[in-house]
Short mmCIF file of C-alpha atoms in Angstrom, two decimals:
data_model
loop_
_atom_site.label_atom_id
_atom_site.label_comp_id
_atom_site.label_asym_id
_atom_site.label_seq_id
_atom_site.Cartn_x
_atom_site.Cartn_y
_atom_site.Cartn_z
CA MET C 1 69.57 93.89 27.20
CA SER C 2 66.33 92.82 29.03
CA LYS C 3 64.45 92.24 25.73
CA TYR C 4 67.68 90.35 24.68
CA LEU C 5 67.23 87.97 28.15
CA ASP C 6 63.69 87.97 27.84
CA GLU C 7 63.60 86.50 24.68
CA GLN C 8 66.68 84.38 26.03
CA LYS C 9 64.25 83.02 28.11
CA GLU C 10 61.24 82.17 25.92
CA ASN C 11 63.59 80.65 24.58
CA ILE C 12 64.69 78.95 27.12
CA LYS C 13 60.88 77.91 28.62
CA ARG C 14 60.10 76.69 25.20
CA VAL C 15 63.12 74.37 25.12
CA ASN C 16 62.62 73.12 28.26
CA LYS C 17 58.67 72.47 26.61
CA LEU C 18 60.24 70.75 24.25
CA VAL C 19 61.86 68.77 26.13
CA ASP C 20 58.74 68.16 28.54
CA ASP C 21 56.78 67.60 25.34
CA LEU C 22 59.61 65.29 23.71
CA SER C 23 59.72 63.16 27.53
CA GLN C 24 55.49 63.19 26.84
CA ALA C 25 55.25 61.86 23.38
CA ASP C 26 57.28 58.87 24.99
CA ASP C 27 55.00 57.87 27.56
CA LEU C 28 52.27 58.73 24.71
CA ARG C 29 53.80 56.39 22.83
CA GLU C 30 54.29 53.74 24.96
CA LYS C 31 50.19 53.70 26.51
CA LEU C 32 49.60 53.74 22.56
CA LYS C 33 51.74 50.56 22.36
CA THR C 34 50.25 49.06 25.70
CA THR C 35 46.58 50.41 24.44
CA ARG C 36 47.67 48.76 20.90
CA GLU C 37 48.27 45.37 22.71
CA LYS C 38 45.15 45.64 24.36
CA TYR C 39 43.95 46.17 21.66
CA ASN C 40 44.41 43.28 19.96
CA ARG C 41 44.32 40.99 22.84
CA LEU C 42 40.75 41.70 22.40
CA LEU C 43 40.42 41.82 19.06
CA GLU C 44 41.82 38.25 18.99
CA ARG C 45 39.12 37.29 21.75
CA TYR C 46 36.61 38.74 20.67
CA GLU C 47 37.50 36.56 17.70
CA LYS C 48 37.70 33.44 19.16
CA LEU C 49 34.08 34.09 20.87
CA ASP C 50 32.99 34.77 17.73
CA LYS C 51 34.49 31.63 16.60
CA VAL C 52 33.05 29.92 19.84
CA PHE C 53 29.53 30.91 18.79
CA GLN C 54 29.46 30.64 14.99
CA PHE C 55 30.22 27.14 16.47
CA HIS C 56 26.96 27.03 18.53
CA LYS C 57 25.42 29.07 16.00
CA GLY C 58 25.62 26.66 13.57
CA ILE C 59 24.85 23.49 15.83
CA VAL C 60 22.01 25.44 16.91
CA GLN C 61 20.57 26.63 13.45
CA ASN C 62 21.62 22.85 11.89
CA LEU C 63 19.57 20.34 14.22
CA SER C 64 17.15 18.23 12.97
CA SER C 65 14.98 19.31 16.02
CA GLY C 66 12.66 22.54 15.67
CA ILE C 67 14.22 25.02 18.76
CA ILE C 68 12.16 28.03 20.03
CA THR C 69 13.35 30.04 23.12
CA THR C 70 10.93 32.45 24.46
CA ASP C 71 10.90 35.03 27.34
CA MET C 72 9.47 33.93 30.63
CA LYS C 73 6.37 35.99 29.61
CA GLY C 74 6.17 33.31 26.55
CA HIS C 75 7.18 35.86 23.51
CA ILE C 76 8.91 33.94 21.36
CA THR C 77 12.95 35.16 21.02
CA PHE C 78 14.95 32.89 18.63
CA LEU C 79 13.79 29.80 16.15
CA ASN C 80 16.15 27.67 15.08
CA LYS C 81 15.76 26.40 11.36
CA SER C 82 14.06 23.50 11.97
CA ALA C 83 11.58 25.25 13.80
CA LEU C 84 11.09 27.87 10.83
CA GLN C 85 10.76 25.54 7.90
CA LEU C 86 8.70 23.25 10.25
CA LEU C 87 7.00 25.81 10.79
CA ALA C 88 6.81 27.85 7.24
CA TYR C 89 7.35 30.89 9.25
CA THR C 90 9.88 33.85 8.57
CA ASP C 91 11.27 35.35 11.48
CA LYS C 92 10.33 38.51 11.27
CA ASP C 93 7.10 36.61 11.02
CA ILE C 94 6.53 35.42 14.38
CA LEU C 95 9.55 36.87 16.59
CA GLY C 96 8.56 38.83 19.64
CA LYS C 97 4.46 37.05 19.16
CA PRO C 98 3.39 34.97 22.24
CA MET C 99 4.14 31.08 21.94
CA GLU C 100 0.75 30.35 22.40
CA TYR C 101 0.16 31.22 18.91
CA LEU C 102 2.14 28.53 18.02
CA PHE C 103 -0.02 25.12 19.61
CA ALA C 104 -3.34 24.24 17.62
CA ASP C 105 -5.25 23.62 20.96
CA SER C 106 -6.19 26.66 22.71
CA GLU C 107 -6.83 25.25 26.00
CA GLN C 108 -3.76 22.89 25.97
CA ALA C 109 -1.88 26.01 25.51
CA ALA C 110 -3.14 27.38 28.32
CA ARG C 111 -2.56 24.01 30.48
CA ILE C 112 1.85 24.46 28.88
CA TYR C 113 2.22 27.84 29.16
CA LYS C 114 0.98 27.33 33.22
CA ARG C 115 2.96 24.60 33.91
CA VAL C 116 6.35 26.11 31.92
CA PHE C 117 5.50 29.65 33.17
CA GLU C 118 4.40 29.68 36.28
CA GLN C 119 5.35 27.04 38.36
CA GLN C 120 8.77 26.72 35.96
CA ASP C 121 8.46 22.99 35.43
CA MET C 122 9.10 21.25 32.71
CA TYR C 123 7.80 18.73 29.90
CA GLU C 124 9.37 15.69 28.84
CA SER C 125 8.43 14.24 25.26
CA LYS C 126 4.68 15.23 25.16
CA GLU C 127 3.38 14.93 22.33
CA ILE C 128 1.10 17.89 21.06
CA ASN C 129 -0.55 19.73 17.75
CA LEU C 130 1.33 22.91 16.68
CA LYS C 131 -0.26 25.57 14.02
CA ASP C 132 2.37 26.35 10.97
CA ALA C 133 1.83 29.34 9.15
CA ARG C 134 -0.66 27.94 6.56
CA GLY C 135 -3.15 26.90 9.42
CA ALA C 136 -2.11 22.94 8.60
CA LEU C 137 -1.78 20.91 12.19
CA ILE C 138 2.17 19.20 12.84
CA PRO C 139 2.17 17.17 15.56
CA ILE C 140 5.36 17.03 17.65
CA GLY C 141 7.10 15.66 20.72
CA PHE C 142 8.38 17.96 23.08
CA SER C 143 10.75 18.89 26.04
CA THR C 144 11.58 21.97 27.51
CA THR C 145 14.16 23.27 29.88
CA LEU C 146 14.07 26.42 31.51
CA PHE C 147 17.67 29.05 31.43
CA ARG C 148 18.77 30.87 33.27
CA HIS C 149 21.51 33.81 33.58
CA GLY C 150 23.08 34.19 37.22
CA SER C 151 19.77 33.06 39.46
CA THR C 152 17.31 34.83 37.56
CA GLN C 153 14.63 33.14 34.79
CA GLU C 154 15.89 34.14 31.58
CA GLY C 155 13.40 32.37 29.54
CA VAL C 156 12.56 28.58 28.35
CA VAL C 157 13.32 26.46 25.65
CA PHE C 158 11.05 24.36 23.56
CA ILE C 159 13.11 21.40 21.81
CA PHE C 160 10.81 19.75 19.47
CA ARG C 161 10.59 16.82 16.65
CA ASP C 162 8.32 16.54 13.99
CA ILE C 163 7.03 12.92 15.18
CA ARG C 164 4.61 12.83 11.73
CA GLU C 165 6.12 9.58 10.57
CA GLN C 166 6.33 7.93 13.71
CA ILE C 167 2.55 8.56 14.14
CA ASN C 168 1.86 7.39 10.49
CA PHE C 169 4.12 4.06 11.54
CA ARG C 170 1.59 3.39 14.83
CA ARG C 171 -1.27 3.63 12.44
CA GLN C 172 -0.09 1.46 10.33
CA MET C 173 1.38 -1.00 13.04
CA GLY C 174 -2.28 -0.78 14.45
CA ARG C 175 -3.98 -1.68 11.20
CA MET C 176 -1.79 -4.64 11.22
CA ASP C 177 -2.53 -5.90 15.04
CA ARG C 178 -6.07 -5.25 14.04
CA LEU C 179 -5.52 -7.58 10.45
CA ALA C 180 -3.96 -9.92 12.53
CA THR C 181 -6.44 -10.17 14.87
CA LEU C 182 -8.82 -10.46 11.98
CA GLY C 183 -6.84 -12.91 10.59
CA GLU C 184 -7.28 -15.12 14.14
CA LEU C 185 -10.70 -14.61 13.94
CA ALA C 186 -10.91 -15.91 10.74
CA ALA C 187 -9.33 -18.75 11.35
CA GLY C 188 -11.69 -19.67 14.88
CA LEU C 189 -14.69 -19.06 12.55
CA ALA C 190 -13.91 -21.06 10.18
CA HIS C 191 -13.47 -24.39 12.41
CA GLU C 192 -16.44 -23.92 14.23
CA ILE C 193 -18.14 -23.08 11.10
CA ARG C 194 -17.08 -25.67 9.07
CA ASN C 195 -17.29 -28.49 12.41
CA PRO C 196 -21.67 -28.10 11.98
CA LEU C 197 -21.29 -28.20 8.03
CA ALA C 198 -19.07 -31.18 8.09
CA GLY C 199 -21.73 -32.57 10.42
CA ILE C 200 -24.64 -31.27 8.93
CA LYS C 201 -23.06 -33.17 5.18
CA THR C 202 -22.06 -36.50 6.12
CA SER C 203 -25.84 -36.64 7.82
CA SER C 204 -27.18 -36.02 4.69
CA GLU C 205 -24.80 -38.64 2.33
CA VAL C 206 -25.71 -40.52 4.51
CA LEU C 207 -29.06 -39.76 4.53
CA LEU C 208 -29.32 -40.08 0.46
CA GLU C 209 -27.93 -43.81 0.48
CA SER C 210 -29.98 -44.91 2.59
CA LEU C 211 -33.15 -43.82 0.29
CA SER C 212 -34.08 -45.91 -2.55
CA PRO C 213 -33.16 -44.70 -6.18
CA GLY C 214 -36.13 -42.10 -7.26
CA ASP C 215 -37.07 -41.54 -4.11
CA PHE C 216 -38.07 -37.73 -4.42
CA ARG C 217 -36.61 -36.45 -1.32
CA THR C 218 -32.99 -37.43 -2.75
CA GLU C 219 -33.60 -33.77 -4.89
CA PHE C 220 -33.81 -32.17 -0.99
CA ILE C 221 -30.67 -34.09 -0.07
CA LYS C 222 -28.32 -32.80 -2.44
CA ARG C 223 -30.12 -29.50 -2.47
CA ILE C 224 -28.75 -29.74 1.34
CA ILE C 225 -25.15 -30.73 0.15
CA GLN C 226 -25.29 -28.45 -2.80
CA GLU C 227 -25.82 -25.96 -0.24
CA ILE C 228 -23.23 -26.88 2.05
CA ASP C 229 -20.83 -26.17 -0.35
CA ARG C 230 -21.86 -23.20 -1.09
CA SER C 231 -21.20 -22.08 2.77
CA ASN C 232 -17.77 -23.73 2.44
CA GLY C 233 -16.89 -22.00 -1.05
CA LEU C 234 -17.32 -18.44 1.04
CA LEU C 235 -15.73 -19.35 4.24
CA GLN C 236 -12.33 -20.71 1.86
CA ARG C 237 -13.03 -17.24 -0.51
CA PHE C 238 -13.26 -15.69 3.22
CA PHE C 239 -10.73 -17.46 4.82
CA ASN C 240 -8.60 -16.50 1.93
CA PHE C 241 -9.25 -12.43 2.54
CA ALA C 242 -8.05 -12.44 5.77
CA LYS C 243 -5.01 -14.70 4.83
CA PRO C 244 -4.46 -13.85 1.44
CA SER C 245 -1.43 -16.49 0.30
CA ARG C 246 1.53 -15.62 -0.51
CA PRO C 247 1.73 -13.39 -3.55
CA LYS C 248 3.19 -14.91 -6.96
CA PRO C 249 4.24 -11.57 -8.94
CA GLY C 250 5.04 -11.64 -12.16
CA PHE C 251 5.00 -8.93 -15.23
CA HIS C 252 1.44 -8.52 -16.22
CA ASN C 253 -0.09 -5.82 -18.67
CA LEU C 254 -2.09 -3.66 -16.46
CA VAL C 255 -4.67 -3.12 -19.76
CA ASN C 256 -5.25 -6.49 -20.07
CA ILE C 257 -5.91 -6.51 -15.54
CA VAL C 258 -8.02 -3.27 -15.61
CA ASP C 259 -9.79 -5.05 -18.76
CA SER C 260 -10.75 -8.24 -17.28
CA VAL C 261 -12.09 -6.01 -14.47
CA PHE C 262 -14.08 -3.76 -16.83
CA VAL C 263 -15.88 -6.84 -18.14
CA LEU C 264 -16.76 -8.17 -14.85
CA LEU C 265 -18.28 -4.39 -13.80
CA ARG C 266 -19.49 -3.42 -17.58
CA SER C 267 -23.42 -4.59 -16.97
CA ARG C 268 -23.33 -2.53 -13.46
CA LEU C 269 -21.44 0.51 -14.47
CA LEU C 270 -24.50 1.03 -17.27
CA LYS C 271 -27.19 0.40 -14.87
CA ARG C 272 -25.94 3.04 -12.70
CA ASN C 273 -24.93 5.35 -15.21
CA ILE C 274 -21.69 5.57 -14.64
CA GLU C 275 -19.03 6.24 -17.25
CA PHE C 276 -15.52 4.38 -16.94
CA GLU C 277 -12.57 6.29 -18.38
CA ARG C 278 -8.68 5.05 -18.55
CA THR C 279 -5.73 6.21 -19.75
CA PHE C 280 -2.39 4.15 -19.62
CA GLU C 281 1.67 6.20 -20.50
CA GLN C 282 3.21 3.85 -22.38
CA ASP C 283 6.27 3.54 -19.66
CA ALA C 284 3.50 1.84 -16.75
CA VAL C 285 1.74 -0.15 -18.38
CA HIS C 286 3.90 -3.10 -17.69
CA ILE C 287 3.66 -4.11 -14.31
CA TYR C 288 5.24 -6.54 -11.63
CA ILE C 289 2.52 -8.46 -9.78
CA ASP C 290 0.15 -10.81 -8.69
CA GLU C 291 -2.08 -10.42 -10.82
CA TYR C 292 -5.31 -11.90 -9.34
CA GLN C 293 -4.30 -10.29 -5.84
CA PHE C 294 -4.23 -6.81 -8.13
CA GLU C 295 -7.65 -7.40 -9.70
CA GLN C 296 -9.34 -7.79 -6.55
CA VAL C 297 -7.68 -4.54 -5.69
CA LEU C 298 -8.93 -2.64 -8.48
CA LEU C 299 -12.28 -5.12 -8.24
CA ASN C 300 -12.57 -3.90 -4.75
CA LEU C 301 -11.75 0.13 -5.74
CA PHE C 302 -14.27 -0.07 -8.28
CA LEU C 303 -17.38 -0.84 -6.80
CA ASN C 304 -16.40 1.74 -3.73
CA ALA C 305 -16.29 4.27 -6.40
CA MET C 306 -19.54 3.08 -7.73
CA ASP C 307 -20.69 3.10 -4.41
CA ALA C 308 -19.94 6.82 -3.78
CA MET C 309 -21.78 7.43 -7.27
CA PRO C 310 -25.42 6.73 -6.71
CA ASP C 311 -26.45 9.05 -9.30
CA GLY C 312 -23.99 8.45 -11.68
CA GLY C 313 -20.96 10.06 -12.12
CA ILE C 314 -17.76 8.85 -13.85
CA ILE C 315 -14.61 6.92 -13.22
CA ARG C 316 -11.22 7.64 -14.60
CA MET C 317 -8.03 5.27 -14.28
CA HIS C 318 -4.89 6.88 -14.99
CA ALA C 319 -1.87 4.95 -14.95
CA CYS C 320 1.86 6.63 -14.91
CA LEU C 321 4.95 6.45 -14.29
CA GLU C 322 6.84 8.85 -11.36
CA PRO C 323 10.14 9.03 -10.68
CA ALA C 324 10.34 9.74 -7.46
CA TYR C 325 6.98 10.85 -4.72
CA THR C 326 6.02 11.35 -1.50
CA PHE C 327 3.93 8.95 0.41
CA GLU C 328 3.16 9.72 3.45
CA GLY C 329 5.73 12.73 4.32
CA ARG C 330 8.13 10.12 2.76
CA GLU C 331 10.87 10.47 -0.16
CA GLU C 332 10.15 7.38 -1.66
CA LYS C 333 11.92 6.12 -5.44
CA GLY C 334 9.98 5.60 -9.18
CA ALA C 335 7.12 4.21 -9.24
CA VAL C 336 4.27 3.19 -12.04
CA VAL C 337 1.03 5.06 -9.97
CA ILE C 338 -2.94 4.15 -10.65
CA ARG C 339 -5.02 6.47 -9.78
CA VAL C 340 -8.18 5.34 -9.81
CA GLU C 341 -10.62 8.52 -9.87
CA ASP C 342 -14.49 8.83 -9.14
CA ASN C 343 -16.80 12.26 -7.95
CA GLY C 344 -18.85 11.21 -5.81
CA HIS C 345 -19.71 12.27 -2.55
CA GLY C 346 -16.54 11.86 -0.88
CA ILE C 347 -15.18 11.15 2.56
CA PRO C 348 -15.73 13.08 5.51
CA PRO C 349 -11.98 13.85 6.73
CA GLU C 350 -13.40 12.53 10.16
CA LYS C 351 -14.42 9.27 8.66
CA ILE C 352 -10.93 9.27 5.94
CA GLU C 353 -8.34 7.93 9.02
CA ASN C 354 -10.88 4.73 9.43
CA ILE C 355 -11.55 3.58 5.76
CA PHE C 356 -8.53 1.47 5.93
CA LEU C 357 -9.38 -0.59 9.07
CA PRO C 358 -10.93 -3.60 9.21
CA PHE C 359 -14.04 -3.61 10.11
CA TYR C 360 -15.50 0.00 9.56
CA THR C 361 -18.12 0.73 6.81
CA THR C 362 -19.95 3.10 6.56
CA LYS C 363 -22.26 0.95 3.75
CA SER C 364 -25.42 -1.00 5.44
CA ASP C 365 -25.17 -3.52 3.60
CA GLY C 366 -20.49 -3.55 3.77
CA VAL C 367 -18.34 -5.54 5.87
CA GLY C 368 -15.75 -3.32 5.83
CA LEU C 369 -12.74 -5.37 4.86
CA GLY C 370 -12.22 -3.86 1.03
CA LEU C 371 -9.99 -1.59 1.82
CA SER C 372 -8.22 -3.31 4.56
CA ILE C 373 -7.59 -6.28 2.11
CA CYS C 374 -7.30 -4.01 -0.55
CA THR C 375 -4.47 -2.39 1.75
CA ARG C 376 -2.26 -5.77 2.54
CA LEU C 377 -2.32 -6.59 -0.68
CA MET C 378 -1.02 -3.98 -1.73
CA ASP C 379 1.60 -4.68 0.91
CA GLU C 380 2.59 -7.90 0.20
CA ASN C 381 2.73 -7.12 -3.41
CA SER C 382 5.48 -4.35 -2.10
CA GLY C 383 3.15 -1.50 -3.38
CA LYS C 384 1.22 0.93 -1.36
CA LEU C 385 -2.01 3.03 -1.08
CA GLU C 386 -3.55 6.35 -0.37
CA VAL C 387 -6.27 8.68 -0.73
CA GLN C 388 -7.35 11.70 -0.73
CA SER C 389 -10.80 13.04 -0.42
CA LYS C 390 -12.94 15.77 -0.62
CA LEU C 391 -16.33 16.11 0.51
CA GLY C 392 -18.79 16.68 -2.53
CA GLU C 393 -16.19 16.50 -4.98
CA GLY C 394 -15.09 12.80 -5.51
CA THR C 395 -12.36 10.65 -4.09
CA VAL C 396 -8.57 9.13 -5.88
CA PHE C 397 -6.89 6.11 -5.12
CA SER C 398 -3.06 5.95 -5.86
CA LEU C 399 -1.82 2.35 -6.28
CA TYR C 400 2.19 2.64 -6.34
CA LEU C 401 3.70 -0.18 -7.54
CA PRO C 402 7.11 -0.46 -7.66
CA TYR C 403 8.81 0.05 -11.06
CA VAL C 404 10.75 -2.89 -12.23
CA LYS C 405 12.26 -3.00 -14.94
CA ASN C 406 12.34 -5.97 -17.29
CA ILE C 407 14.21 -6.51 -20.20
CA GLN C 408 11.66 -9.70 -21.52
CA GLN C 409 8.68 -7.53 -21.27
CA GLU C 410 9.35 -6.02 -24.86
CA SER C 411 9.77 -9.51 -26.07
CA MET P 1 -12.07 -61.43 12.01
CA ALA P 2 -13.83 -58.38 11.47
CA ARG P 3 -11.65 -54.93 10.90
CA ARG P 4 -11.85 -51.99 13.99
CA LEU P 5 -11.84 -48.94 12.83
CA LEU P 6 -12.39 -45.99 15.66
CA ILE P 7 -13.51 -42.56 15.00
CA VAL P 8 -12.46 -40.01 17.27
CA ASP P 9 -13.98 -36.46 17.26
CA ASP P 10 -15.15 -34.03 19.48
CA GLU P 11 -18.72 -33.19 17.01
CA GLU P 12 -20.89 -35.60 17.70
CA THR P 13 -22.64 -35.67 14.46
CA ILE P 14 -19.84 -36.50 12.86
CA ARG P 15 -18.51 -38.85 14.65
CA PHE P 16 -22.66 -40.59 14.61
CA SER P 17 -22.65 -39.96 10.50
CA LEU P 18 -19.45 -41.39 9.70
CA CYS P 19 -20.08 -44.40 11.91
CA GLN P 20 -23.54 -44.74 10.27
CA SER P 21 -22.47 -44.57 6.69
CA PHE P 22 -19.57 -47.08 7.39
CA ILE P 23 -22.16 -49.32 9.23
CA ILE P 24 -24.69 -49.06 6.21
CA ALA P 25 -21.65 -50.19 4.21
CA LYS P 26 -22.06 -53.18 5.31
CA LYS P 27 -18.88 -54.38 5.34
CA ASP P 28 -17.24 -56.43 7.67
CA TYR P 29 -15.94 -53.32 10.22
CA GLU P 30 -16.55 -53.16 14.06
CA VAL P 31 -16.87 -49.22 14.55
CA ALA P 32 -16.02 -47.55 17.42
CA MET P 33 -16.20 -44.29 18.51
CA ALA P 34 -14.13 -41.66 20.81
CA ALA P 35 -15.46 -38.61 21.77
CA SER P 36 -11.60 -37.30 22.50
CA GLY P 37 -7.48 -38.53 22.64
CA GLU P 38 -8.01 -39.74 26.30
CA GLU P 39 -10.83 -41.86 25.54
CA ALA P 40 -9.30 -43.37 22.37
CA LEU P 41 -6.11 -44.50 24.16
CA GLU P 42 -8.01 -46.00 26.55
CA ARG P 43 -9.86 -48.24 24.20
CA MET P 44 -6.61 -48.83 22.17
CA THR P 45 -5.33 -50.26 25.54
CA GLU P 46 -8.52 -52.36 25.53
CA LYS P 47 -7.67 -53.65 22.58
CA PRO P 48 -5.98 -52.01 19.47
CA TYR P 49 -7.99 -50.62 16.27
CA ASP P 50 -6.48 -51.60 12.87
CA LEU P 51 -7.90 -47.66 11.69
CA ILE P 52 -8.19 -44.70 13.50
CA ILE P 53 -9.84 -41.86 11.63
CA THR P 54 -8.98 -38.41 13.60
CA ASP P 55 -10.25 -34.89 14.12
CA ILE P 56 -7.15 -32.65 15.17
CA PHE P 57 -8.66 -29.85 17.00
CA MET P 58 -9.88 -31.38 20.57
CA PRO P 59 -10.01 -30.59 24.00
CA GLY P 60 -7.34 -32.71 25.63
CA ILE P 61 -4.78 -34.44 23.73
CA SER P 62 -5.15 -32.90 19.93
CA GLY P 63 -5.65 -35.43 16.91
CA LEU P 64 -1.60 -34.51 16.18
CA ASP P 65 -0.60 -35.62 19.81
CA LEU P 66 -2.56 -39.15 19.61
CA LEU P 67 -1.08 -40.02 15.72
CA GLN P 68 2.30 -39.99 17.44
CA MET P 69 1.56 -42.08 20.38
CA VAL P 70 -0.48 -44.30 18.78
CA LYS P 71 2.42 -44.80 15.30
CA GLU P 72 4.76 -45.35 18.77
CA LYS P 73 2.51 -47.50 20.47
CA TYR P 74 0.54 -49.25 17.75
CA PRO P 75 2.97 -48.78 14.28
CA GLU P 76 0.48 -50.92 12.44
CA THR P 77 -2.68 -49.15 13.21
CA GLU P 78 -3.46 -47.01 10.44
CA VAL P 79 -4.48 -43.17 11.03
CA ILE P 80 -6.52 -40.82 8.31
CA VAL P 81 -6.72 -37.18 9.74
CA ILE P 82 -9.31 -35.18 9.36
CA THR P 83 -9.50 -31.31 10.15
CA ALA P 84 -11.87 -28.07 9.98
CA TYR P 85 -8.78 -26.02 10.29
CA GLY P 86 -6.79 -26.81 7.33
CA SER P 87 -3.22 -25.27 6.85
CA ASP P 88 -0.09 -26.38 4.40
CA ASP P 89 1.86 -26.83 7.90
CA LYS P 90 -0.46 -29.19 9.96
CA LYS P 91 -0.90 -31.59 6.54
CA ASP P 92 3.02 -31.86 6.38
CA GLU P 93 3.04 -32.38 10.12
CA ALA P 94 0.87 -34.81 9.64
CA ALA P 95 2.64 -36.90 7.20
CA ARG P 96 5.65 -36.68 8.73
CA LEU P 97 4.04 -38.12 12.16
CA GLY P 98 2.88 -41.21 9.70
CA ALA P 99 -0.84 -39.95 8.57
CA ARG P 100 -1.82 -42.35 6.10
CA TYR P 101 -4.30 -39.36 4.94
CA TYR P 102 -5.28 -35.73 5.37
CA VAL P 103 -8.61 -34.79 4.47
CA GLU P 104 -10.44 -31.78 5.64
CA LYS P 105 -13.48 -30.45 6.34
CA PRO P 106 -16.25 -31.57 4.95
CA PHE P 107 -15.68 -33.64 3.15
CA GLU P 108 -17.21 -35.81 0.80
CA ILE P 109 -18.25 -39.31 2.77
CA LYS P 110 -17.48 -41.68 -0.70
CA GLU P 111 -13.62 -40.22 -0.75
CA ILE P 112 -13.43 -40.88 3.28
CA ARG P 113 -15.06 -44.47 2.53
CA GLN P 114 -12.51 -44.98 -0.25
CA LYS P 115 -9.87 -44.15 1.61
CA VAL P 116 -10.60 -47.05 4.58
CA PHE P 117 -11.47 -49.46 1.89
CA ASP P 118 -7.94 -49.02 0.53
CA LEU P 119 -6.19 -49.31 4.04
CA LEU P 120 -9.18 -52.14 5.45
CA GLY P 121 -9.78 -54.35 2.49
#
């Protein structure tokens, strides 16, 4: 009996436990439900946050400005796409490295470090040079801001922009200014010199008329007048150089233009033992330009090339059609490109910046106007002039002319 | 009656040599000189001239201003403009203001003289 009772008791206990478990299962189910709801809400919030994060990330990554962040010790913690592209780095090359690694000038870097990381001061539109992965200088304008979490400084944000184009523009404006001054100077000079010339000429002419025919002195006076006219001619040329007349463009055959310049130089080329080689691509033969002004440009470039090769050498001229090209970092439309190349002594890098400036010359007998006039004439003819040079190897001048399709050119 | 000619230029050599060239031409001209636009106007008030040869760039009243003033006050007076600083703009302006001729320096004396003969006879 007791066994039977024990069994019954056990059964009742089991049933009770079962009932208990069942009631707990309800609790658990309830708990599970709440947890799932919480989880779903979290997931939803996470997705929202992720969206916001991706949105901001997209903005930061796609900004045309470069962004670099560092910790408070100056170690790089992030670079956006523009920064990586401009500096030609990949994330793994540069993350964690000190920011000063990117500055071209270490003294300047030290000053910036002191101000930003020690004094926690900011920069606004400061211009400096960075160094890219290949060691090339990249001029930039940058600003900094500190970013903080709560009350602690977390790091520094460097926002910067490539200012190469701006610098080129400024340089061009500088050139234009100097050219404008040159124009004024030439005008003033012409005025001042022509007055005394007119005085001498008129006096000479009056004197000449007062002499009787056959007087031996007439010959001398005539020579004085001739020399005055010659001086005036030179003055007129200088005046035209400084303030060229408006171009009268037309369709011309480049081969003919080059030939006419070559004829002028042939004897000098021979004397100096300089070969002249020229090649023209079929499409690049017809150009739209003021032919006399373009002759002047070519003549200047050939004369410079000759001066760069005192011991002889070769001038190569090649004309081709380039569908699209890069000029001073900018993409330009198609052009006829004429390259004048010499294998002379080349231009030292520190001087190359100045060669287009008026009155800049390295020649003892030069005036320093040749290339500035070339630039000006090319500008007037909607063209461009570019130079590349390697010391000891030679120099290439590239003339870019707008490619103008001419229906009549074939006729 | 002698025709009256006034040469206006701040350059003394030009004034002098131009003046001499008319004297040796043995024409019945009364030739006078002025070193500035102001002096020229002063001489005109004394007795108007038949012809003025004037430079453009001079200190004080410029040749073109002088031309304008003379043409307003003495429309009968002919004016020849000479200049060392030639430009199409100046040439056009001189013509607009009533100059008969515009000549750039340095000029041929015969050329100027011929123009004067044409105007004064």
